[in-house]
Amino acid sequence: MQNHYSEANGLLDRMLINSGNETLKASFLKIAQKSRKQAVALINHNGLRFTTLYILLPEIDGLSLYDDLIPRNQIAFTLCAKILMDLKPSADVNKQLSDNNDFIHSVLKWMFITGAKDDGLSNEFDQVLDVVASRLIRIYHDADILPELVRIIFSRNRKGFYTNDLVWALFGSRNPHIFRLIAKYLRSQRRADVELAGKLLKHAPGEENSDGTEKRPQYSMYLSWFKENQPYLYFTGEGFHQTSDPTPCCVDLGAKFLCKKISPKDRKPIEPLTEADNNHLDEFYRKKSAEEVLLARYSHHLHSVNRKQWDRWMEYPIDKQVKIAKDRLGGAS
Amino acid sequence: MIKISGKELDPKSLESQYPQGSFERSLIQAMSGSDRSYDSLAQLQFEIEMRKTTVNAARELYQSGMDFAIFRKSKCNPEYWNRASDGGFVLKDNVKPSDAILDIYQNGSYYATECATAIVIVFLKATLDVFPVELFDHVFSKITLMNWHHINPVLRSIGIMKNVKVFLPGDRMYFINPDVDPEKPEWQGENVIMLGTDSFYGHGLGIANQAAIIKELNKRRREGADESAYLLKQASQPDYKKLLEIRQAYHP
């Protein structure tokens, strides 16, 4: 994939950083009036940040520079026009953007990586970032942006800004590593961070808040829970659009009982189940929910400490398995 | 089967209290098809009353002229509401909550928002229709309209979906659109109010049957999508028992 953001910032970026939006716009217009060629060269600089291009979109549109832009900038211009609808989109908007190829991916990544630091620039800019993040995750399955995405979500949440679409994009990654990234905010000094982290990690057991309102996991507890359950986590597709109390992720207790890893994307076992596995599962799912939790937990524990004992235990009748698990774990679930 | 204080209720006796062909009669018939138990007849009657006001509030909101807009572009009447930075509407100080809710119905064109907000508005209006105005203003003295995060505790249960076998008019339900276009996250699903048999109100899509809503959501999927939108077998409702207790405890 082509890299559009490896070089040092261009002159226009430096103008933006040092003098702000309005000076950048005025300077760019002045340069274009003197030399259209120079203005085009500056905007097409390989190290240009997306933020700079975004701020200059009305000027680029007004000066009819679209045809002189390099493909990276044309794609970014077109996508912004499509999202915001107040710029003239090029005629082949949909064709340009519908191509599921490496080049579009690289442009989207440039937009996100070089634009993310300026999140909060304006409502419209943030909307563009939301869509770019969503496309990167849902179409290109790009996991590289997840840490920055989580950072933006928490940053916006502190300011009371809109986060729903980014949270939706984040869970759309169906990548369990996002939970490690979120869990870090359980240790934050900011109450807003801790509350949001608690909401996003509701799939794990938590402790009652000091005010008794909501349960949330503690950081170390969560990490140990995550380590135990990660191979068996799957995403449900639930989100805040649908319910106030979504469970975007669950533990597949059957998989945990068999100690067989599943795909977090579709809940299918990574390795096909044997006939013996299916027979064990039939028995397992006849038990009550609390016993399922107990069996899954004990099975995982035994499997990790003594594989031979686990092999023997798995061959016992299910009621004997429950009894042993209760004796060893004290009925804990 | 409907039970009142543990005793089976003859639905016919209750139906006879309502006119032939009325909403209430068909609702009672639908309710009889599932196991439901109430502490008192008044509780059951209150649920019937409020399910009716919910359906009416949904139909009226559809006709109010309120527009559809994503949260980033939402709008509200600044005489009654402050628009929050996340796109929600916060009730202004010194404004009567009942007036602010009624304004949405009377001046719908001043408002634009997403489907989740619309459903919250419907339940607030339905509650206003069954509560004395002074009680409503007291209970809902602070309102934030957005999605399921900011619901007044009295109506908290409308945000929590549960698996159910029988759906009834007045239920909130959800069509999910798993393959939605990443550029249109607002169509990742549609929150709806069930109006009657195969009839739903969803803000932005209007009043339509299940097939039509699925067709509309499918139009907003990503290119190459292969998974259709579908209606979840889940529903939520207000805590009718709690609302009745609040109304009964009110003595002006």
CSV table of N, CA, C and O in Angstrom, one decimal, chain A residues 79 82-84 94 97-98 123 126-127 130-131 134-135 138-139 156 159-162 164-165 168 199 237-245, chain B residues 70-73 85-86 114-116 146-149 156 159-161 172 174 176 178 180-183 185-186 188-191 223 232 234:
chain,number,residue,atom,x,y,z
A,79,LEU,N,-14.4,12.6,-1.5
A,79,LEU,CA,-15.0,12.0,-0.3
A,79,LEU,C,-15.6,13.0,0.6
A,79,LEU,O,-16.8,12.9,1.1
A,82,LYS,N,-18.7,14.4,-0.9
A,82,LYS,CA,-19.9,13.4,-0.8
A,82,LYS,C,-20.5,13.4,0.6
A,82,LYS,O,-21.7,13.4,0.8
A,83,ILE,N,-19.6,13.5,1.6
A,83,ILE,CA,-20.1,13.5,3.0
A,83,ILE,C,-20.8,14.8,3.3
A,83,ILE,O,-21.8,14.8,3.9
A,84,LEU,N,-20.2,15.9,3.0
A,84,LEU,CA,-20.7,17.2,3.4
A,84,LEU,C,-21.7,17.8,2.5
A,84,LEU,O,-22.5,18.7,2.9
A,94,ASN,N,-19.1,8.2,-7.3
A,94,ASN,CA,-19.3,6.9,-6.8
A,94,ASN,C,-18.3,5.9,-7.4
A,94,ASN,O,-17.8,5.0,-6.7
A,97,LEU,N,-14.9,6.2,-5.6
A,97,LEU,CA,-14.9,5.7,-4.2
A,97,LEU,C,-15.3,4.3,-4.0
A,97,LEU,O,-15.0,3.7,-3.0
A,98,SER,N,-16.0,3.7,-5.0
A,98,SER,CA,-16.5,2.4,-4.8
A,98,SER,C,-15.4,1.3,-5.1
A,98,SER,O,-15.5,0.2,-4.7
A,123,ASN,N,-17.4,20.6,13.4
A,123,ASN,CA,-18.4,19.5,13.3
A,123,ASN,C,-18.2,18.7,12.0
A,123,ASN,O,-18.3,17.5,12.0
A,126,ASP,N,-15.0,16.6,11.8
A,126,ASP,CA,-15.2,15.4,12.7
A,126,ASP,C,-16.1,14.4,12.0
A,126,ASP,O,-15.8,13.2,12.1
A,127,GLN,N,-17.1,14.9,11.3
A,127,GLN,CA,-18.0,14.0,10.5
A,127,GLN,C,-17.2,13.2,9.4
A,127,GLN,O,-17.4,12.0,9.2
A,130,ASP,N,-15.1,10.6,11.1
A,130,ASP,CA,-16.0,9.4,11.4
A,130,ASP,C,-16.2,8.5,10.2
A,130,ASP,O,-16.1,7.3,10.4
A,131,VAL,N,-16.5,9.1,9.1
A,131,VAL,CA,-16.7,8.2,7.9
A,131,VAL,C,-15.5,7.5,7.4
A,131,VAL,O,-15.5,6.3,7.1
A,134,SER,N,-14.8,4.7,9.7
A,134,SER,CA,-15.7,3.7,9.5
A,134,SER,C,-15.4,2.9,8.3
A,134,SER,O,-15.5,1.6,8.2
A,135,ARG,N,-15.0,3.5,7.2
A,135,ARG,CA,-14.6,2.8,5.9
A,135,ARG,C,-13.4,2.0,6.2
A,135,ARG,O,-13.3,0.9,5.7
A,138,ARG,N,-14.6,-1.0,8.5
A,138,ARG,CA,-15.6,-1.9,8.0
A,138,ARG,C,-15.4,-2.4,6.6
A,138,ARG,O,-15.8,-3.5,6.2
A,139,ILE,N,-14.6,-1.7,5.8
A,139,ILE,CA,-14.4,-2.2,4.4
A,139,ILE,C,-12.9,-2.7,4.3
A,139,ILE,O,-12.7,-3.8,3.7
A,156,ARG,N,-13.2,13.0,22.8
A,156,ARG,CA,-14.5,13.7,22.5
A,156,ARG,C,-15.5,13.6,23.6
A,156,ARG,O,-16.2,14.5,24.0
A,159,LYS,N,-15.3,16.1,26.2
A,159,LYS,CA,-15.8,17.5,25.8
A,159,LYS,C,-17.3,17.4,25.6
A,159,LYS,O,-17.9,18.4,25.2
A,160,GLY,N,-17.9,16.3,25.7
A,160,GLY,CA,-19.4,16.2,25.5
A,160,GLY,C,-19.7,16.1,24.0
A,160,GLY,O,-20.8,16.4,23.6
A,161,PHE,N,-18.7,15.8,23.2
A,161,PHE,CA,-19.0,15.8,21.7
A,161,PHE,C,-19.5,14.4,21.3
A,161,PHE,O,-19.5,13.5,22.0
A,162,TYR,N,-20.0,14.4,20.1
A,162,TYR,CA,-20.6,13.2,19.5
A,162,TYR,C,-19.7,12.1,19.3
A,162,TYR,O,-18.6,12.2,18.6
A,164,ASN,N,-21.1,8.5,19.0
A,164,ASN,CA,-21.8,7.3,18.7
A,164,ASN,C,-21.2,6.6,17.4
A,164,ASN,O,-21.1,5.4,17.4
A,165,ASP,N,-21.0,7.4,16.4
A,165,ASP,CA,-20.6,6.8,15.1
A,165,ASP,C,-19.2,6.1,15.3
A,165,ASP,O,-18.9,5.1,14.7
A,168,TRP,N,-19.5,3.0,17.2
A,168,TRP,CA,-20.1,2.0,16.3
A,168,TRP,C,-19.0,1.4,15.4
A,168,TRP,O,-18.9,0.2,15.1
A,199,LYS,N,-18.8,1.6,30.6
A,199,LYS,CA,-20.0,1.3,29.7
A,199,LYS,C,-19.6,0.4,28.6
A,199,LYS,O,-20.3,-0.4,28.1
A,237,GLY,N,-22.9,-7.4,17.6
A,237,GLY,CA,-23.5,-6.5,16.7
A,237,GLY,C,-24.4,-5.5,17.4
A,237,GLY,O,-24.9,-4.5,16.8
A,238,GLU,N,-24.6,-5.7,18.8
A,238,GLU,CA,-25.4,-4.7,19.5
A,238,GLU,C,-24.7,-3.4,19.7
A,238,GLU,O,-23.4,-3.4,19.9
A,239,GLY,N,-25.4,-2.3,19.8
A,239,GLY,CA,-24.8,-1.0,20.0
A,239,GLY,C,-25.7,0.0,20.6
A,239,GLY,O,-26.9,-0.3,20.9
A,240,PHE,N,-25.2,1.2,20.8
A,240,PHE,CA,-25.9,2.2,21.5
A,240,PHE,C,-27.1,2.8,20.7
A,240,PHE,O,-28.0,3.5,21.2
A,241,HIS,N,-27.1,2.5,19.4
A,241,HIS,CA,-28.2,2.9,18.6
A,241,HIS,C,-29.5,2.1,18.9
A,241,HIS,O,-30.6,2.6,18.7
A,242,GLN,N,-29.3,1.0,19.4
A,242,GLN,CA,-30.3,0.0,19.6
A,242,GLN,C,-30.8,0.0,21.1
A,242,GLN,O,-32.0,-0.2,21.3
A,243,THR,N,-29.9,0.1,22.0
A,243,THR,CA,-30.3,-0.1,23.4
A,243,THR,C,-29.4,0.8,24.3
A,243,THR,O,-28.3,1.1,23.9
A,244,SER,N,-29.9,1.1,25.5
A,244,SER,CA,-29.1,1.8,26.4
A,244,SER,C,-28.1,1.0,27.2
A,244,SER,O,-27.2,1.5,27.8
A,245,ASP,N,-28.3,-0.3,27.0
A,245,ASP,CA,-27.4,-1.2,27.8
A,245,ASP,C,-26.9,-2.3,26.8
A,245,ASP,O,-27.1,-3.5,27.1
B,70,ILE,N,-29.2,13.6,10.9
B,70,ILE,CA,-28.2,12.9,11.8
B,70,ILE,C,-27.9,13.9,12.9
B,70,ILE,O,-28.2,15.1,12.9
B,71,PHE,N,-27.4,13.3,14.0
B,71,PHE,CA,-27.2,14.1,15.3
B,71,PHE,C,-26.3,15.3,15.0
B,71,PHE,O,-26.6,16.4,15.6
B,72,ARG,N,-25.4,15.2,14.1
B,72,ARG,CA,-24.5,16.3,13.8
B,72,ARG,C,-25.3,17.5,13.2
B,72,ARG,O,-24.8,18.6,13.3
B,73,LYS,N,-26.4,17.2,12.6
B,73,LYS,CA,-27.1,18.3,11.9
B,73,LYS,C,-28.5,18.4,12.5
B,73,LYS,O,-29.4,19.0,11.9
B,85,SER,N,-23.8,19.8,22.4
B,85,SER,CA,-22.7,19.6,21.4
B,85,SER,C,-22.7,18.2,20.8
B,85,SER,O,-22.1,18.0,19.8
B,86,ASP,N,-23.4,17.3,21.4
B,86,ASP,CA,-23.5,15.9,20.8
B,86,ASP,C,-24.7,15.8,19.9
B,86,ASP,O,-25.0,14.7,19.4
B,114,GLU,N,-32.7,12.0,14.8
B,114,GLU,CA,-32.6,10.6,14.3
B,114,GLU,C,-33.8,9.8,14.9
B,114,GLU,O,-34.5,10.3,15.8
B,115,CYS,N,-33.8,8.6,14.5
B,115,CYS,CA,-35.0,7.7,14.9
B,115,CYS,C,-35.1,7.4,16.4
B,115,CYS,O,-36.2,7.4,17.0
B,116,ALA,N,-33.9,7.3,17.1
B,116,ALA,CA,-33.9,7.0,18.5
B,116,ALA,C,-34.6,8.1,19.3
B,116,ALA,O,-35.4,7.9,20.2
B,146,MET,N,-32.1,12.5,23.2
B,146,MET,CA,-31.1,12.1,22.2
B,146,MET,C,-31.3,10.6,21.9
B,146,MET,O,-32.2,10.3,21.1
B,147,ASN,N,-30.6,9.8,22.5
B,147,ASN,CA,-30.8,8.3,22.3
B,147,ASN,C,-31.1,7.7,23.6
B,147,ASN,O,-31.7,8.2,24.5
B,148,TRP,N,-30.6,6.5,23.8
B,148,TRP,CA,-30.9,5.7,24.9
B,148,TRP,C,-30.0,6.0,26.1
B,148,TRP,O,-30.1,5.3,27.2
B,149,HIS,N,-29.1,6.9,26.0
B,149,HIS,CA,-28.2,7.2,27.1
B,149,HIS,C,-28.8,8.1,28.2
B,149,HIS,O,-28.5,8.1,29.3
B,156,ARG,N,-36.7,4.6,32.0
B,156,ARG,CA,-35.4,3.9,31.7
B,156,ARG,C,-35.7,2.6,30.9
B,156,ARG,O,-34.9,2.2,30.0
B,159,GLY,N,-35.3,1.8,27.1
B,159,GLY,CA,-34.0,1.7,26.5
B,159,GLY,C,-33.4,0.2,26.5
B,159,GLY,O,-32.4,-0.1,25.9
B,160,ILE,N,-34.1,-0.6,27.2
B,160,ILE,CA,-33.6,-2.0,27.5
B,160,ILE,C,-34.4,-3.0,26.7
B,160,ILE,O,-35.6,-3.2,27.1
B,161,MET,N,-33.8,-3.6,25.7
B,161,MET,CA,-34.6,-4.5,24.8
B,161,MET,C,-34.5,-5.9,25.5
B,161,MET,O,-33.5,-6.3,25.9
B,172,ARG,N,-41.7,-0.8,21.6
B,172,ARG,CA,-40.6,-0.4,20.8
B,172,ARG,C,-39.8,-1.6,20.3
B,172,ARG,O,-39.6,-2.5,21.0
B,174,TYR,N,-36.8,-3.0,17.0
B,174,TYR,CA,-35.6,-2.6,16.3
B,174,TYR,C,-35.3,-3.4,15.1
B,174,TYR,O,-35.3,-4.7,15.2
B,176,ILE,N,-32.5,-4.2,12.5
B,176,ILE,CA,-31.0,-4.1,12.5
B,176,ILE,C,-30.5,-4.3,11.0
B,176,ILE,O,-31.1,-5.0,10.3
B,178,PRO,N,-27.1,-5.1,9.4
B,178,PRO,CA,-25.7,-5.4,9.7
B,178,PRO,C,-24.8,-5.0,8.6
B,178,PRO,O,-23.6,-4.7,8.9
B,180,VAL,N,-24.8,-2.2,6.7
B,180,VAL,CA,-25.1,-0.8,6.3
B,180,VAL,C,-23.8,-0.2,5.7
B,180,VAL,O,-22.7,-0.5,6.0
B,181,ASP,N,-24.1,0.8,4.8
B,181,ASP,CA,-23.0,1.6,4.2
B,181,ASP,C,-22.3,2.3,5.3
B,181,ASP,O,-22.9,3.0,6.1
B,182,PRO,N,-21.0,2.2,5.4
B,182,PRO,CA,-20.2,2.8,6.4
B,182,PRO,C,-20.3,4.3,6.4
B,182,PRO,O,-20.1,5.0,7.4
B,183,GLU,N,-20.8,4.9,5.3
B,183,GLU,CA,-21.0,6.4,5.3
B,183,GLU,C,-22.3,6.8,5.8
B,183,GLU,O,-22.6,8.0,5.9
B,185,PRO,N,-24.0,5.6,9.0
B,185,PRO,CA,-24.3,4.8,10.2
B,185,PRO,C,-25.6,5.1,10.8
B,185,PRO,O,-26.1,4.3,11.6
B,186,GLU,N,-26.3,6.2,10.4
B,186,GLU,CA,-27.6,6.5,11.0
B,186,GLU,C,-28.6,5.4,10.5
B,186,GLU,O,-29.7,5.3,11.1
B,188,GLN,N,-27.8,2.1,10.5
B,188,GLN,CA,-27.4,0.8,11.0
B,188,GLN,C,-28.6,0.1,11.6
B,188,GLN,O,-28.5,-1.1,11.9
B,189,GLY,N,-29.7,0.8,11.7
B,189,GLY,CA,-30.9,0.1,12.3
B,189,GLY,C,-32.0,1.2,12.3
B,189,GLY,O,-31.7,2.4,12.1
B,190,GLU,N,-33.2,0.7,12.6
B,190,GLU,CA,-34.3,1.6,12.7
B,190,GLU,C,-35.1,1.3,14.0
B,190,GLU,O,-35.6,0.2,14.1
B,191,ASN,N,-35.2,2.3,14.8
B,191,ASN,CA,-36.0,2.1,16.0
B,191,ASN,C,-37.4,2.4,15.6
B,191,ASN,O,-37.7,3.4,15.0
B,223,GLU,N,-21.9,-1.4,-0.7
B,223,GLU,CA,-21.8,-2.1,-2.0
B,223,GLU,C,-21.4,-3.6,-1.8
B,223,GLU,O,-20.5,-3.8,-1.0
B,232,LEU,N,-35.5,-7.6,14.8
B,232,LEU,CA,-35.1,-8.4,16.0
B,232,LEU,C,-36.3,-8.8,16.8
B,232,LEU,O,-37.3,-8.1,16.8
B,234,GLN,N,-37.1,-8.7,19.7
B,234,GLN,CA,-36.9,-8.1,21.0
B,234,GLN,C,-37.8,-6.9,21.0
B,234,GLN,O,-38.2,-6.3,20.0
